[in-house]
Each structure stands twice: as C-alpha cells, then as structure tokens.
Short mmCIF file of C-alpha atoms in Angstrom, two decimals:
data_model
loop_
_atom_site.label_atom_id
_atom_site.label_comp_id
_atom_site.label_asym_id
_atom_site.label_seq_id
_atom_site.Cartn_x
_atom_site.Cartn_y
_atom_site.Cartn_z
CA MET A 109 39.17 -35.56 -112.81
CA SER A 110 39.70 -36.86 -108.08
CA ASP A 111 38.00 -39.55 -107.67
CA PRO A 112 34.43 -39.27 -106.73
CA ARG A 113 33.63 -41.63 -104.48
CA THR A 114 35.69 -39.53 -101.84
CA ALA A 115 34.13 -35.74 -103.77
CA SER A 116 32.94 -33.67 -101.54
CA ASP A 117 29.27 -35.39 -100.09
CA PRO A 118 26.84 -33.18 -99.25
CA THR A 119 24.25 -36.12 -98.59
CA SER A 120 27.14 -39.12 -95.89
CA ALA A 121 26.76 -38.13 -92.47
CA SER A 122 29.76 -35.49 -90.77
CA ASP A 123 30.27 -38.18 -88.11
CA PRO A 124 30.64 -41.01 -90.43
CA ALA A 125 29.90 -44.18 -88.10
CA PRO A 126 33.16 -46.85 -87.74
CA ALA A 127 30.87 -49.04 -89.07
CA VAL A 128 32.34 -52.59 -89.70
CA THR A 129 29.34 -54.62 -90.80
CA PRO A 130 27.05 -52.27 -93.06
CA ARG A 131 23.37 -52.13 -92.33
CA PHE A 132 20.77 -52.43 -95.42
CA SER A 133 17.20 -51.03 -94.37
CA PRO A 134 14.61 -53.70 -94.43
CA LEU A 135 13.90 -52.51 -98.63
CA HIS A 136 17.43 -53.20 -99.64
CA GLU A 137 15.27 -55.97 -102.27
CA GLN A 138 13.76 -53.24 -103.80
CA HIS A 139 16.36 -50.52 -103.90
CA VAL A 140 18.53 -53.36 -106.02
CA ALA A 141 16.52 -54.11 -108.00
CA LEU A 142 15.06 -50.68 -109.39
CA GLY A 143 18.80 -50.04 -110.13
CA ALA A 144 20.12 -47.76 -107.26
CA SER A 145 23.28 -46.13 -106.34
CA PHE A 146 24.17 -46.30 -103.50
CA THR A 147 26.19 -44.21 -100.18
CA ASP A 148 26.86 -44.66 -96.91
CA PHE A 149 24.61 -42.93 -94.17
CA ALA A 150 25.90 -43.30 -91.08
CA GLY A 151 26.88 -47.07 -91.05
CA TRP A 152 23.54 -47.40 -93.40
CA GLN A 153 24.40 -48.41 -97.13
CA MET A 154 21.36 -45.97 -98.59
CA PRO A 155 19.70 -45.22 -101.77
CA VAL A 156 22.25 -42.52 -103.08
CA ARG A 157 19.67 -41.93 -105.87
CA TYR A 158 18.10 -44.46 -108.55
CA THR A 159 18.52 -42.52 -112.10
CA SER A 160 18.84 -39.10 -111.76
CA ASP A 161 19.38 -36.62 -109.05
CA LEU A 162 17.69 -33.77 -110.86
CA ALA A 163 14.28 -35.72 -112.12
CA GLU A 164 14.05 -37.65 -108.51
CA HIS A 165 14.22 -33.74 -107.36
CA HIS A 166 12.47 -32.20 -110.26
CA ALA A 167 9.50 -35.18 -109.15
CA VAL A 168 9.45 -34.08 -105.53
CA ARG A 169 8.65 -30.16 -106.38
CA THR A 170 5.87 -30.75 -109.33
CA ALA A 171 4.48 -34.76 -108.93
CA ALA A 172 5.75 -37.54 -105.72
CA GLY A 173 8.71 -38.95 -104.73
CA LEU A 174 8.96 -42.46 -102.36
CA PHE A 175 11.50 -42.14 -100.06
CA ASP A 176 13.01 -45.32 -98.49
CA ILE A 177 14.42 -43.27 -94.65
CA SER A 178 14.00 -46.70 -92.22
CA HIS A 179 17.86 -45.84 -91.09
CA MET A 180 15.86 -42.68 -89.41
CA ALA A 181 15.54 -43.74 -85.20
CA GLU A 182 12.24 -44.32 -84.07
CA ILE A 183 12.34 -44.09 -79.87
CA SER A 184 9.17 -44.90 -77.75
CA ILE A 185 9.02 -42.57 -74.10
CA LEU A 186 6.51 -44.98 -71.78
CA GLY A 187 4.54 -44.00 -68.17
CA GLU A 188 1.89 -42.36 -67.19
CA ALA A 189 5.34 -39.67 -67.55
CA ALA A 190 6.09 -39.13 -69.84
CA GLY A 191 5.03 -36.28 -71.37
CA ALA A 192 6.35 -34.55 -68.17
CA PHE A 193 9.51 -36.46 -68.67
CA LEU A 194 9.80 -34.98 -71.73
CA ASP A 195 9.28 -31.69 -70.95
CA GLU A 196 12.56 -32.06 -68.58
CA ALA A 197 14.10 -33.64 -71.53
CA LEU A 198 13.63 -31.92 -74.57
CA ALA A 199 13.72 -28.75 -75.39
CA GLY A 200 10.09 -27.42 -76.18
CA ARG A 201 6.94 -28.09 -73.61
CA LEU A 202 5.80 -32.01 -75.16
CA SER A 203 3.35 -32.44 -71.92
CA ALA A 204 1.17 -30.14 -74.21
CA LEU A 205 2.00 -32.03 -76.88
CA ALA A 206 -2.20 -33.44 -77.94
CA VAL A 207 -2.79 -37.38 -79.29
CA GLY A 208 -3.04 -36.81 -82.55
CA LYS A 209 -0.27 -34.13 -83.36
CA ALA A 210 3.52 -33.89 -84.05
CA LYS A 211 6.36 -31.55 -82.41
CA TYR A 212 9.51 -30.93 -84.15
CA SER A 213 12.11 -30.32 -81.17
CA LEU A 214 15.24 -30.55 -79.72
CA ILE A 215 17.50 -32.24 -77.53
CA LEU A 216 20.73 -30.30 -76.13
CA ASP A 217 22.61 -30.97 -74.54
CA GLU A 218 23.79 -29.02 -70.45
CA ARG A 219 25.27 -26.45 -72.58
CA GLY A 220 23.61 -25.46 -74.83
CA GLY A 221 24.62 -27.60 -77.71
CA ILE A 222 22.63 -29.37 -80.08
CA ILE A 223 22.23 -33.41 -79.50
CA ASP A 224 20.14 -33.89 -82.93
CA ASP A 225 16.55 -32.25 -83.59
CA LEU A 226 13.68 -34.25 -83.69
CA ILE A 227 9.75 -35.15 -84.14
CA VAL A 228 8.19 -36.04 -81.69
CA TYR A 229 4.55 -37.71 -81.90
CA ARG A 230 2.41 -38.71 -79.46
CA ILE A 231 0.32 -41.34 -79.46
CA THR A 232 -1.78 -42.04 -76.11
CA ASP A 233 -1.36 -39.98 -72.56
CA HIS A 234 1.54 -42.00 -71.98
CA GLU A 235 3.32 -43.07 -74.65
CA PHE A 236 5.48 -40.90 -77.17
CA LEU A 237 7.26 -41.33 -80.77
CA VAL A 238 10.72 -40.42 -80.72
CA VAL A 239 12.93 -39.90 -84.03
CA ALA A 240 16.04 -38.66 -84.37
CA ASN A 241 19.08 -38.85 -86.98
CA ALA A 242 20.55 -42.18 -87.85
CA SER A 243 23.83 -41.07 -87.05
CA ASN A 244 22.20 -39.73 -83.20
CA ARG A 245 20.35 -43.14 -83.19
CA ASP A 246 22.68 -44.23 -80.17
CA ALA A 247 24.13 -40.25 -79.00
CA VAL A 248 19.73 -39.68 -78.47
CA VAL A 249 19.16 -42.48 -76.70
CA ALA A 250 21.71 -43.04 -74.46
CA ALA A 251 20.74 -38.91 -73.26
CA LEU A 252 17.40 -40.09 -72.34
CA THR A 253 18.32 -43.16 -71.41
CA ALA A 254 20.47 -40.92 -69.13
CA ARG A 255 17.95 -38.11 -68.41
CA THR A 256 14.49 -41.05 -66.84
CA ALA A 257 16.12 -41.43 -64.14
CA ASP A 258 13.11 -40.35 -61.44
CA HIS A 259 11.01 -40.49 -64.21
CA GLY A 260 9.57 -43.84 -63.43
CA VAL A 261 8.98 -43.97 -68.48
CA ALA A 262 10.39 -46.57 -70.24
CA ILE A 263 13.13 -45.74 -73.78
CA ASP A 264 13.01 -48.51 -76.41
CA ASP A 265 14.94 -48.28 -79.16
CA ARG A 266 12.13 -50.03 -81.83
CA THR A 267 14.48 -49.22 -84.51
CA ASP A 268 15.84 -52.10 -85.57
CA ALA A 269 11.33 -53.40 -85.92
CA THR A 270 10.65 -50.21 -87.58
CA ALA A 271 10.90 -49.37 -91.44
CA LEU A 272 9.51 -45.58 -91.97
CA ILE A 273 8.55 -44.72 -95.85
CA ALA A 274 7.77 -41.24 -97.49
CA VAL A 275 5.09 -39.87 -100.23
CA GLN A 276 6.20 -36.40 -100.99
CA GLY A 277 5.14 -34.01 -103.45
CA PRO A 278 1.78 -32.73 -104.25
CA ALA A 279 0.67 -35.63 -105.87
CA ALA A 280 1.40 -37.55 -102.66
CA ARG A 281 -2.68 -37.47 -101.30
CA GLU A 282 -3.71 -39.11 -104.33
CA VAL A 283 -1.24 -41.65 -104.21
CA LEU A 284 -1.67 -42.59 -101.11
CA GLU A 285 -5.21 -42.53 -101.60
CA ALA A 286 -5.02 -44.38 -105.29
CA THR A 287 -2.95 -47.47 -103.30
CA PRO A 288 -5.61 -50.09 -103.15
CA GLN A 289 -4.84 -52.01 -100.53
CA PHE A 290 -3.58 -48.80 -98.93
CA LEU A 291 -6.86 -47.49 -97.06
CA ALA A 292 -6.55 -44.08 -94.94
CA PRO A 293 -9.13 -42.44 -93.12
CA GLU A 294 -9.83 -38.85 -94.27
CA LEU A 295 -6.42 -37.89 -95.27
CA ASP A 296 -7.16 -34.41 -97.07
CA GLU A 297 -8.50 -33.07 -93.43
CA LEU A 298 -4.96 -34.37 -91.20
CA LYS A 299 -3.77 -31.69 -90.69
CA TYR A 300 0.29 -30.73 -91.06
CA TYR A 301 2.11 -32.09 -88.04
CA ALA A 302 -0.31 -34.26 -87.03
CA TRP A 303 -1.04 -38.54 -87.64
CA THR A 304 -3.36 -41.08 -88.03
CA THR A 305 -3.94 -44.27 -88.14
CA GLY A 306 -4.13 -46.03 -91.79
CA THR A 307 -3.61 -50.28 -92.51
CA PHE A 308 -2.37 -52.15 -95.28
CA THR A 309 -3.12 -55.27 -96.55
CA GLY A 310 -0.76 -58.15 -98.34
CA PRO A 311 -0.89 -58.40 -102.08
CA GLU A 312 -1.33 -62.15 -100.52
CA GLY A 313 -3.98 -60.67 -98.70
CA ASP A 314 -2.35 -61.00 -95.49
CA ASP A 315 -3.54 -59.96 -92.32
CA SER A 316 -4.08 -56.33 -92.54
CA ILE A 317 -1.48 -54.60 -90.11
CA GLU A 318 -1.37 -50.86 -89.12
CA VAL A 319 0.40 -48.00 -90.42
CA LEU A 320 1.33 -44.65 -89.04
CA VAL A 321 0.60 -42.20 -90.97
CA ALA A 322 1.75 -38.74 -90.67
CA ARG A 323 1.88 -35.62 -92.98
CA THR A 324 5.60 -34.84 -92.08
CA GLY A 325 8.36 -34.73 -94.75
CA TYR A 326 11.98 -32.50 -95.46
CA THR A 327 11.76 -31.46 -98.90
CA GLY A 328 8.86 -28.20 -98.75
CA GLU A 329 6.58 -30.17 -100.05
CA ASP A 330 3.44 -31.14 -99.20
CA GLY A 331 3.67 -35.48 -97.25
CA PHE A 332 3.41 -38.11 -96.09
CA GLU A 333 5.49 -40.69 -93.33
CA LEU A 334 4.93 -44.05 -93.44
CA TYR A 335 6.13 -46.23 -89.66
CA LEU A 336 5.25 -50.04 -90.28
CA ASP A 337 6.42 -52.96 -89.38
CA VAL A 338 9.42 -53.84 -91.23
CA ALA A 339 8.28 -57.46 -92.56
CA HIS A 340 5.87 -55.78 -93.92
CA ALA A 341 8.06 -52.86 -95.61
CA ALA A 342 8.22 -54.22 -98.80
CA ALA A 343 5.52 -54.95 -99.48
CA LEU A 344 4.15 -51.68 -99.35
CA TRP A 345 7.10 -50.08 -101.17
CA ARG A 346 6.02 -51.44 -104.53
CA ALA A 347 2.08 -51.13 -104.01
CA LEU A 348 2.95 -47.48 -103.54
CA LEU A 349 5.09 -47.78 -106.35
CA ALA A 350 3.24 -48.93 -109.02
CA ALA A 351 -0.11 -46.90 -107.91
CA GLY A 352 1.45 -43.62 -107.94
CA GLU A 353 4.37 -44.64 -111.07
CA PRO A 354 1.12 -43.30 -113.34
CA LEU A 355 0.52 -39.90 -110.91
CA GLY A 356 4.77 -39.59 -111.49
CA LEU A 357 5.74 -40.80 -108.53
CA GLN A 358 9.02 -41.75 -108.68
CA PRO A 359 11.71 -43.92 -106.55
CA CYS A 360 14.15 -40.71 -104.64
CA GLY A 361 17.58 -40.79 -103.41
CA LEU A 362 19.43 -38.84 -100.81
CA ALA A 363 20.49 -37.08 -103.45
CA SER A 364 17.20 -35.31 -104.01
CA ARG A 365 16.26 -35.55 -100.62
CA ASP A 366 19.46 -33.09 -99.92
CA THR A 367 18.81 -30.50 -102.77
CA LEU A 368 15.30 -31.13 -101.56
CA ARG A 369 15.76 -29.64 -97.97
CA LEU A 370 17.77 -26.72 -98.52
CA GLU A 371 15.77 -25.05 -100.76
CA ALA A 372 13.41 -25.60 -97.93
CA GLY A 373 14.71 -24.00 -95.46
CA MET A 374 15.38 -27.03 -93.21
CA PRO A 375 18.52 -27.68 -91.29
CA LEU A 376 20.89 -31.15 -91.01
CA TYR A 377 22.41 -32.65 -88.06
CA GLY A 378 26.32 -32.51 -88.41
CA HIS A 379 25.60 -29.11 -90.99
CA GLU A 380 23.63 -26.57 -89.57
CA LEU A 381 23.59 -28.29 -85.98
CA GLY A 382 25.21 -29.80 -83.69
CA THR A 383 26.32 -29.86 -80.31
CA SER A 384 29.09 -26.92 -80.24
CA ILE A 385 25.75 -24.33 -81.74
CA GLN A 386 22.47 -23.89 -80.35
CA PRO A 387 18.72 -22.83 -81.46
CA VAL A 388 19.09 -19.41 -81.28
CA GLN A 389 22.48 -19.43 -83.77
CA ALA A 390 20.11 -21.90 -86.16
CA GLY A 391 17.43 -19.37 -85.86
CA LEU A 392 16.06 -21.84 -84.11
CA GLY A 393 15.56 -19.64 -80.83
CA ARG A 394 11.45 -20.30 -80.79
CA VAL A 395 11.79 -24.52 -80.44
CA VAL A 396 13.56 -23.88 -77.04
CA VAL A 397 10.39 -22.77 -73.68
CA THR A 398 12.16 -21.50 -71.54
CA ALA A 399 9.03 -20.59 -70.09
CA LYS A 400 9.51 -24.54 -68.82
CA GLN A 401 11.31 -24.19 -65.15
CA SER A 402 13.62 -27.23 -65.74
CA PHE A 403 15.04 -28.66 -69.06
CA VAL A 404 18.67 -29.83 -70.05
CA GLY A 405 20.66 -26.91 -70.60
CA LYS A 406 17.82 -24.23 -69.81
CA ALA A 407 20.65 -21.95 -67.89
CA ALA A 408 23.51 -22.18 -71.32
CA ILE A 409 20.63 -21.43 -73.35
CA GLU A 410 19.36 -18.93 -71.08
CA ALA A 411 23.03 -17.39 -70.74
CA GLY A 412 23.34 -17.24 -74.41
CA PRO A 413 25.81 -18.27 -77.36
CA GLY A 414 27.20 -14.91 -76.86
CA GLU A 415 26.52 -11.93 -79.22
CA SER A 416 29.20 -12.81 -81.37
CA ALA A 417 28.22 -15.92 -81.93
CA ARG A 418 27.84 -16.71 -85.55
CA VAL A 419 24.24 -16.93 -87.33
CA LEU A 420 22.88 -18.96 -89.73
CA VAL A 421 21.60 -16.96 -93.21
CA GLY A 422 20.83 -18.25 -96.33
CA LEU A 423 22.50 -17.31 -99.06
CA ALA A 424 21.64 -16.94 -102.77
CA ALA A 425 24.41 -15.98 -105.57
CA GLU A 426 24.12 -16.05 -109.55
CA GLY A 427 25.51 -17.98 -112.13
CA ARG A 428 25.76 -22.24 -111.71
CA ARG A 429 28.80 -22.70 -109.00
CA ALA A 430 27.84 -23.73 -105.94
CA ALA A 431 29.78 -23.20 -102.69
CA ARG A 432 29.76 -26.72 -99.96
CA ALA A 433 29.68 -26.39 -96.81
CA GLY A 434 33.24 -25.64 -95.85
CA TYR A 435 33.95 -23.14 -97.87
CA ALA A 436 34.93 -19.59 -96.93
CA VAL A 437 32.37 -16.51 -96.61
CA MET A 438 34.18 -13.61 -97.41
CA SER A 439 33.57 -9.54 -96.40
CA GLY A 440 36.07 -7.81 -98.02
CA ASP A 441 39.59 -9.39 -96.75
CA GLU A 442 38.00 -10.46 -93.95
CA VAL A 443 36.72 -14.62 -92.97
CA VAL A 444 33.00 -13.48 -91.42
CA GLY A 445 31.58 -17.36 -91.66
CA GLU A 446 31.54 -20.96 -93.08
CA ILE A 447 28.60 -22.54 -95.08
CA THR A 448 27.25 -25.40 -94.44
CA SER A 449 25.14 -26.59 -97.33
CA GLY A 450 25.18 -25.63 -100.45
CA ALA A 451 24.17 -26.45 -103.86
CA LEU A 452 23.11 -25.46 -107.57
CA SER A 453 19.05 -25.34 -107.06
CA PRO A 454 17.53 -27.31 -109.25
CA THR A 455 14.30 -25.02 -108.40
CA LEU A 456 15.57 -22.17 -109.04
CA GLY A 457 18.74 -22.31 -110.96
CA HIS A 458 20.76 -20.30 -109.06
CA PRO A 459 22.96 -20.89 -106.45
CA ILE A 460 21.92 -21.48 -102.59
CA ALA A 461 23.61 -22.76 -99.52
CA MET A 462 23.25 -21.53 -95.65
CA ALA A 463 26.61 -20.29 -93.62
CA PHE A 464 27.58 -19.40 -90.41
CA VAL A 465 28.26 -15.95 -90.48
CA ASP A 466 29.63 -12.83 -88.09
CA PRO A 467 26.22 -11.45 -86.54
CA ALA A 468 27.36 -7.96 -88.49
CA HIS A 469 27.48 -9.70 -91.77
CA ALA A 470 23.92 -12.14 -90.59
CA GLU A 471 21.32 -8.92 -92.90
CA PRO A 472 19.50 -10.05 -94.94
CA GLY A 473 20.36 -7.68 -98.47
CA THR A 474 24.29 -7.69 -96.83
CA THR A 475 26.21 -8.42 -100.28
CA LEU A 476 29.03 -10.95 -99.04
CA ASP A 477 31.91 -12.64 -101.25
CA LEU A 478 31.86 -17.46 -100.80
CA ASP A 479 35.40 -18.35 -101.49
CA VAL A 480 34.86 -21.51 -104.29
CA ARG A 481 38.19 -23.22 -104.40
CA GLY A 482 39.97 -20.03 -104.16
CA SER A 483 37.38 -18.21 -106.02
CA ARG A 484 35.28 -15.53 -105.09
CA ILE A 485 31.70 -15.58 -106.40
CA PRO A 486 29.85 -12.91 -105.10
CA ALA A 487 26.35 -13.76 -102.94
CA THR A 488 23.32 -11.72 -101.04
CA VAL A 489 21.91 -12.54 -97.78
CA VAL A 490 18.93 -14.13 -98.39
CA PRO A 491 15.39 -15.09 -96.09
CA LEU A 492 14.80 -18.90 -95.54
CA PRO A 493 13.60 -20.77 -97.31
CA PHE A 494 14.78 -20.27 -100.26
CA TYR A 495 11.54 -22.49 -101.49
CA LYS A 496 8.12 -21.87 -100.25
CA LYS A 497 5.49 -24.32 -101.77
CA GLU A 498 2.08 -22.60 -103.14
CA ALA A 499 -0.53 -22.19 -100.54
CA MET B 128 28.54 -51.96 -114.80
CA SER B 129 30.07 -49.24 -116.34
CA ALA B 130 30.83 -49.27 -120.10
CA VAL B 131 34.71 -49.21 -120.75
CA PRO B 132 35.72 -48.69 -124.31
CA ALA B 133 37.96 -50.82 -125.52
CA ASP B 134 39.63 -48.63 -127.80
CA LEU B 135 40.00 -45.35 -125.61
CA GLN B 136 42.91 -45.55 -123.01
CA TYR B 137 42.48 -44.47 -119.52
CA THR B 138 43.94 -42.71 -116.04
CA ALA B 139 43.35 -43.83 -112.67
CA GLU B 140 41.78 -40.27 -111.99
CA HIS B 141 38.96 -41.92 -113.64
CA GLU B 142 39.76 -40.42 -117.31
CA TRP B 143 39.78 -41.44 -120.45
CA VAL B 144 41.88 -40.47 -123.60
CA ARG B 145 41.66 -41.07 -127.66
CA LEU B 146 45.42 -40.36 -129.17
CA GLU B 147 44.50 -39.35 -133.29
CA GLY B 148 47.83 -37.94 -134.60
CA ASP B 149 49.29 -36.12 -132.23
CA VAL B 150 46.09 -34.50 -130.19
CA ALA B 151 44.81 -36.22 -127.83
CA THR B 152 40.64 -36.14 -126.53
CA VAL B 153 40.12 -36.21 -123.06
CA GLY B 154 37.30 -36.94 -121.78
CA ILE B 155 35.77 -38.93 -117.65
CA THR B 156 34.56 -42.87 -117.46
CA GLN B 157 31.24 -42.90 -117.45
CA TYR B 158 32.02 -45.25 -113.79
CA ALA B 159 33.01 -40.90 -112.82
CA ALA B 160 29.86 -39.65 -114.57
CA ASP B 161 27.34 -41.77 -112.41
CA ALA B 162 29.48 -41.71 -109.16
CA LEU B 163 29.01 -37.61 -109.69
CA GLY B 164 25.15 -38.31 -110.97
CA ASP B 165 23.75 -35.27 -112.68
CA VAL B 166 26.09 -32.79 -113.54
CA VAL B 167 25.49 -29.24 -113.47
CA TYR B 168 29.12 -26.49 -113.79
CA VAL B 169 32.12 -27.65 -116.42
CA ASP B 170 34.86 -25.80 -115.76
CA LEU B 171 37.41 -25.97 -118.80
CA PRO B 172 40.73 -24.24 -119.47
CA LYS B 173 41.28 -22.31 -122.57
CA VAL B 174 42.45 -22.69 -125.29
CA GLY B 175 46.25 -21.83 -125.90
CA ALA B 176 47.05 -22.97 -122.70
CA ALA B 177 49.38 -25.46 -122.12
CA VAL B 178 49.29 -28.17 -119.61
CA THR B 179 51.12 -30.59 -117.48
CA SER B 180 50.54 -34.22 -117.11
CA GLY B 181 48.34 -34.41 -113.14
CA SER B 182 48.06 -30.97 -113.00
CA ILE B 183 44.36 -29.71 -112.04
CA VAL B 184 43.09 -27.76 -115.77
CA GLY B 185 39.75 -27.69 -114.32
CA GLU B 186 36.21 -28.35 -112.46
CA VAL B 187 33.30 -31.15 -112.46
CA GLU B 188 30.61 -30.51 -110.79
CA SER B 189 27.40 -32.41 -109.95
CA THR B 190 24.21 -31.19 -107.36
CA LYS B 191 26.13 -33.21 -104.79
CA SER B 192 29.56 -32.79 -105.33
CA VAL B 193 32.43 -31.51 -107.08
CA GLY B 194 35.05 -33.95 -108.87
CA GLU B 195 38.99 -31.65 -110.43
CA LEU B 196 40.14 -32.47 -113.44
CA TYR B 197 43.44 -33.00 -114.33
CA ALA B 198 45.61 -32.98 -116.49
CA PRO B 199 46.22 -36.49 -118.06
CA LEU B 200 49.17 -35.78 -120.35
CA ASN B 201 51.13 -32.67 -121.61
CA GLY B 202 50.71 -30.53 -123.89
CA GLU B 203 48.40 -27.39 -125.36
CA VAL B 204 44.70 -27.00 -125.57
CA VAL B 205 43.75 -26.90 -128.68
CA GLU B 206 40.25 -26.90 -128.28
CA ALA B 207 37.64 -26.79 -125.31
CA ASN B 208 34.47 -28.32 -125.14
CA ASP B 209 31.59 -25.79 -125.30
CA ALA B 210 28.64 -27.63 -125.67
CA VAL B 211 29.68 -29.31 -122.89
CA VAL B 212 29.95 -25.85 -120.86
CA ASP B 213 26.27 -25.00 -122.13
CA ALA B 214 24.80 -28.40 -120.94
CA PRO B 215 26.89 -30.28 -118.88
CA GLU B 216 24.77 -32.73 -118.60
CA THR B 217 26.16 -34.04 -121.97
CA ILE B 218 28.81 -35.70 -120.10
CA ASN B 219 26.14 -38.28 -117.69
CA SER B 220 24.28 -38.37 -121.90
CA ASP B 221 27.21 -39.48 -123.38
CA PRO B 222 30.29 -39.07 -121.29
CA TYR B 223 32.18 -40.77 -123.98
CA GLY B 224 31.32 -39.04 -127.24
CA ASP B 225 29.87 -35.55 -126.79
CA GLY B 226 30.93 -34.98 -124.10
CA TRP B 227 34.05 -34.91 -124.14
CA LEU B 228 36.34 -32.15 -123.01
CA LEU B 229 39.25 -31.07 -124.44
CA LYS B 230 41.30 -31.91 -126.99
CA VAL B 231 45.30 -31.72 -126.44
CA ARG B 232 48.61 -31.10 -128.60
CA VAL B 233 50.40 -33.82 -126.71
CA ALA B 234 54.26 -33.23 -126.18
CA GLU B 235 55.10 -37.24 -125.99
CA THR B 236 53.12 -40.24 -126.56
CA PRO B 237 51.74 -40.57 -122.15
CA ALA B 238 51.58 -44.46 -120.21
CA LEU B 239 47.98 -44.75 -119.58
CA LEU B 240 45.95 -47.38 -118.82
CA SER B 241 44.23 -49.87 -121.54
CA ALA B 242 40.62 -50.44 -120.92
CA ASP B 243 41.48 -53.77 -119.53
CA GLU B 244 43.43 -52.26 -116.97
CA TYR B 245 41.00 -49.77 -116.55
CA ARG B 246 38.09 -51.74 -115.95
CA ALA B 247 40.06 -53.88 -112.93
CA LEU B 248 41.30 -50.83 -111.21
CA ILE B 249 37.31 -49.66 -110.52
CA GLY B 250 37.03 -53.88 -110.20
CA GLU B 251 34.57 -54.68 -112.59
#
C-alpha cells in the first residue's frame, strides 16, 4: 500500500510550518506514557491517537474525552481601549462582550478574507484573551500588532506559558466535579460560551493555582476548556484522567477531534477557512458586525465576494467510501465544487463532507456526485451540522 | 514497536506476503495498519483479475486517511477476503492473520524483502 505517512491527512495543518525543531506540548511526557502516536501539527508534535480513533470519538459522544490542545495560541490584549481595539481589529463587536463571557470571532484581512477564526474571552474590562489556531499564531499576532497603532493597547503572546486541556462529552461536568484537587464554583450554572475561575492544587499539596474554566469546545458536545500555567498542566492532566476513568473518560487525539468537529459542522482553518474565503461563503456572515463604523475588511465585506462565489455546504452519501479534502464535486460532467473535509462519520455510519460549491448547487436536497479517486459517489446537499447533541 | 513476523516476506509499500506453493497470501503490515488508524473501508480486486507487481489493485481507508493497495507480485487473484470487506477493523486487530486481503497465484517467484530488511526499512 502507499506509505501511510504520506497519505492525505485531514488532521495536519495545511500550511505546515517549516519547523526545524519540533515543538512539544507541556504534556508530551504524559502522551508518551499513555502510548500515543504522534503527528506534526503546525510544527508541534501532538497526539494523533492513543488507542483507536473510533473508540476515542465514541467516548466523547457517549461519555467524555480528554484532549491536549496546548498548541493553540493564547494572546492577551491589555489596555483601557482593548474593547474598542478589538472592534476595529476583528469582525465582531467585542466591546459589547460582558466580563465572564466568550465569543466566536474572525480576524479578517483588508480583502475580507479570513486570517483565522478565534475564541475571545473577556477577562476584565481592560483585558481580553484571544485564542487562535496553532498554525496561525504568527499571522494573528502580526495582524493584531500591526493594528494596535493608535489604540494604546498591549499584545502579549502567552502561548508558551499556557497549557490548554479540553474535557468534552456528556460526562464532562461530572469528570471535573469528581477531580478532588480541582475546584470550580457552580459548574452546572456555567453557560455555554461563558468562563469562570477554578483552582487546582497539585498532588503534593502545592500552592493552588488559578485555572480559567470555559464552557467551550470543538466537538459538538457539552464540555470545558481549561487554561492554566504549563508548570501545573501534567498534574492536572493526571488528576482528571484518574478521576474520569470510572466515568468513561478517555484521552483523545487529534484524529478523533477532527471527525468530531466535522460531524458538528465546525470549520477548520486551511479547509473551510482561509484568506481567499469571505465569512459569508463559509456560512459565517452572522459573525461579522457590518453595522460597526469601522473594522479591518469592512469595505471588502460590504462589496461581498460576488454572486458566483462558492458557498460552503454539507454533503451526505451512502456506503462507506468517504470523499476527502481536494476531491471534485460534480453535477453531471461539470465540476461545481471541491471537498474541504470528509470522513466516514463514526456516529452516523455514512460518509459526510463539507465542500465549497457553486451557489446554483447549494440548496439542501440537491443531488451531486463526488469524484472519489475516479469513482462517482452520489451525495446530497444537507444542512449543517450533521450531528447535533440532544438538548 | 510493530510486529514483523520472521516467516513472512515484505514490500517497501508495507505489505506482507506468505508464499505457499504458487499461491501468495497478501496483507498490510502492522506498521501500516497502526499508521492508518482504524480501517473503515477496504476495496479489493475481483477473483480472476490479473495483477502486475506495483500496480494499484485496491484501497485501504481509515477514518483519517487513504492508502492504496499495490500488487506485490505478478499473477492472478484467486481469492479476496470478503470477511475483511465486511469487517475492516480486522486489519487493525489481526493484520497478519484474519486481516489478510488477497490470495494470488504467482507467475514467477518475486523478489521481496526479508523480515530483517523490512524492519530496517521502518527503522525498528
């Protein structure tokens, strides 16, 4: 068979950083001890799986999964004008975000293209935490820095000092509550896209440290993301794993993270998002507050990408053969689109994909063909997400 | 460490061959199966198909990637493992046993790698 190391790999960042020296997560030793397989993601050696992609995927849908996503970039924005600055620098109206809340946002270029998608947390009136993709850390820091000119704000890239652990799945809250060294107030009251401050005390009775506990995630399940100092990450990881195992918690790698987010219809930079794509094409028009007087990309967003610009759709097929990123979407003999992500859905049991297609072929119910390495696989345009957790 | 049974022969494309008389049983190595992850789809050639060494004869697909299956030798397919098509996960659980893929009647004795040579190839 073809060398599996070079087979198409949807979990790899599409713009691999020219990393001469691989970067390691503060949890690397934990992953090695758990027998993980590793993959390069934007220059970081990250766990791709511990046991089985499918078992890890199902654990998140039915119980809980533990993810190390410490490669993601944490960037603090500090200053009295931080809110006004982000209103100008990003697509959303972050000045209106309440302390204790989070918001999904985008950073655009002057042409209205997407530099990255972001989660923005409001820490205080004068401090925000911007979380960007690992592959876009430099681009986001550079764009934010370039936009600070007259705002009097400071940009502090805290990625190297910050670990990020996600606990995702219907049992995620129980896992946190069962971890004796971890304390967070009233997690059951914490709303989706809100955060609170928890504390973690190491096993040797070390001084307790603060943990930013956010009810956010990238799996389509309930769950939490925990931001903390790298020095304490391994102890928290082990404590969560020990407390969570009786509840079905499994460590999960990037392979399952990719199939989970795909089922949930969540975009991935380099696949559904990029600088040649305007938000409206990716179904993210609502994220851009065009009513703002000024923001980077406003003129281009108002002009729009053009009537013939391709739009993102969900595609569902029968059988087990999945279309992958880059494959053509056909209507008759005409190429009308391209797959951006695709897999056999572990939860649904049939192939699913996201694709950019010509607007004439984007209506749900439209029948198209996917060119899977020379074979035509019929597929139907379906609304996103493919999978939605029970309320 | 991946298992590399000493009694099999190998190819640089991470396939194994068990030659018994003039029939070769073919599968993918544990190293390949581990690198792919959970196999969810297998496409195999039909019985009676003539295959040429190095030609693509099928696919092994996991949740995250696709691998092409190459014929490791010249010959004719005499059996395809339908049980693996129905239960592709067998390739992960038993790559050298129930996870075999093809039986090929070989036309000539092929040049293949020994277990030691394959182990060196994958750096183990």
